[in-house]
CSV table of C-alpha atoms in Angstrom, one decimal:
chain,number,residue,atom,x,y,z
A,1,UNK,CA,0.1,-7.1,-2.4
A,2,UNK,CA,-3.4,-7.4,-1.8
A,3,UNK,CA,-3.1,-6.9,1.9
A,4,UNK,CA,-0.9,-3.6,1.0
A,5,UNK,CA,-3.7,-2.4,-1.8
A,6,UNK,CA,-6.8,-2.8,0.9
A,7,UNK,CA,-4.6,-1.1,3.8
A,8,UNK,CA,-3.8,1.8,1.2
A,9,UNK,CA,-7.7,2.5,0.0
A,10,UNK,CA,-8.8,2.1,4.0
A,11,UNK,CA,-5.7,4.4,5.8
A,12,UNK,CA,-3.0,5.0,3.3
A,13,UNK,CA,-4.3,7.8,1.0
A,14,UNK,CA,-5.0,11.5,1.5
A,15,UNK,CA,-5.6,14.2,-0.9
A,16,UNK,CA,-2.0,16.0,0.5
A,17,UNK,CA,0.4,13.2,-0.1
A,18,UNK,CA,1.8,12.4,-3.1
A,19,UNK,CA,2.1,8.4,-4.2
A,20,UNK,CA,5.9,7.9,-3.5
A,21,UNK,CA,5.0,9.6,-0.1
A,22,UNK,CA,2.5,7.6,0.8
A,23,UNK,CA,4.4,4.2,-0.1
A,24,UNK,CA,7.3,5.2,1.8
A,25,UNK,CA,5.1,5.9,4.8
A,26,UNK,CA,3.6,2.3,4.2
A,27,UNK,CA,7.1,0.6,4.1
A,28,UNK,CA,8.4,2.6,7.3
A,29,UNK,CA,5.1,0.7,8.8
A,30,UNK,CA,6.0,-2.2,7.8
A,31,UNK,CA,9.8,-2.0,8.5
A,32,UNK,CA,9.0,-1.2,12.1
A,33,UNK,CA,5.7,-3.0,12.9
A,34,UNK,CA,6.1,-6.0,10.1
A,35,UNK,CA,3.9,-7.2,7.4
A,36,UNK,CA,1.3,-8.6,9.5
A,37,UNK,CA,0.2,-5.1,10.8
A,38,UNK,CA,-1.4,-5.0,7.4
A,39,UNK,CA,-4.2,-7.2,8.5
A,40,UNK,CA,-4.7,-6.2,12.0
A,41,UNK,CA,-4.1,-10.0,13.2
A,42,UNK,CA,-1.6,-12.7,13.5
A,43,UNK,CA,-3.9,-15.6,12.8
A,44,UNK,CA,-3.4,-14.8,8.9
A,45,UNK,CA,-4.3,-18.0,7.0
A,46,UNK,CA,-1.3,-17.6,4.2
A,47,UNK,CA,2.3,-16.4,4.1
A,48,UNK,CA,2.7,-12.9,3.5
A,49,UNK,CA,5.6,-11.6,1.1
A,50,UNK,CA,6.7,-8.0,1.0
A,51,UNK,CA,6.6,-6.9,-2.8
A,52,UNK,CA,9.3,-4.1,-4.5
A,53,UNK,CA,7.7,-0.7,-4.3
A,54,UNK,CA,8.2,-0.4,-7.9
A,55,UNK,CA,5.3,-3.7,-8.2
A,56,UNK,CA,3.4,-2.1,-6.0
A,57,UNK,CA,3.6,1.0,-7.6
A,58,UNK,CA,2.9,-0.8,-10.8
A,59,UNK,CA,-0.2,-2.5,-9.4
A,60,UNK,CA,-1.5,0.9,-8.4
A,61,UNK,CA,-0.8,2.6,-12.0
A,62,UNK,CA,-2.8,-0.5,-13.4
A,63,UNK,CA,-5.7,0.0,-11.0
A,64,UNK,CA,-8.5,1.0,-13.4
A,65,UNK,CA,-11.2,2.5,-11.0
A,66,UNK,CA,-8.6,4.5,-9.2
A,67,UNK,CA,-9.4,8.3,-9.4
A,68,UNK,CA,-6.9,11.1,-9.3
A,69,UNK,CA,-7.3,14.8,-8.6
A,70,UNK,CA,-4.9,17.1,-10.2
A,71,UNK,CA,-3.6,20.2,-8.3
C-alpha cells in the first residue's frame, strides 16, 4: 500500500480528476503492467500485495496532511 500511496502523490493526483477515477486509473495500470510498475524496478526487496480499492481509499481518507480543494 505504501508503494501505491507514494506513486499517487508523485503521479496520480491532479486538479481535474476525482478520487474514484484516479484509483480506477491506478488499478488499470497495475492490471496491465503489474505491481512493480509502482516501484520502477523489479529488484524490490520484499513482496508486494494488491490491496482492495476500498482499503486504499480508506488510507487516503485517514491521511492527515491531505489538502482538498473544493470546486
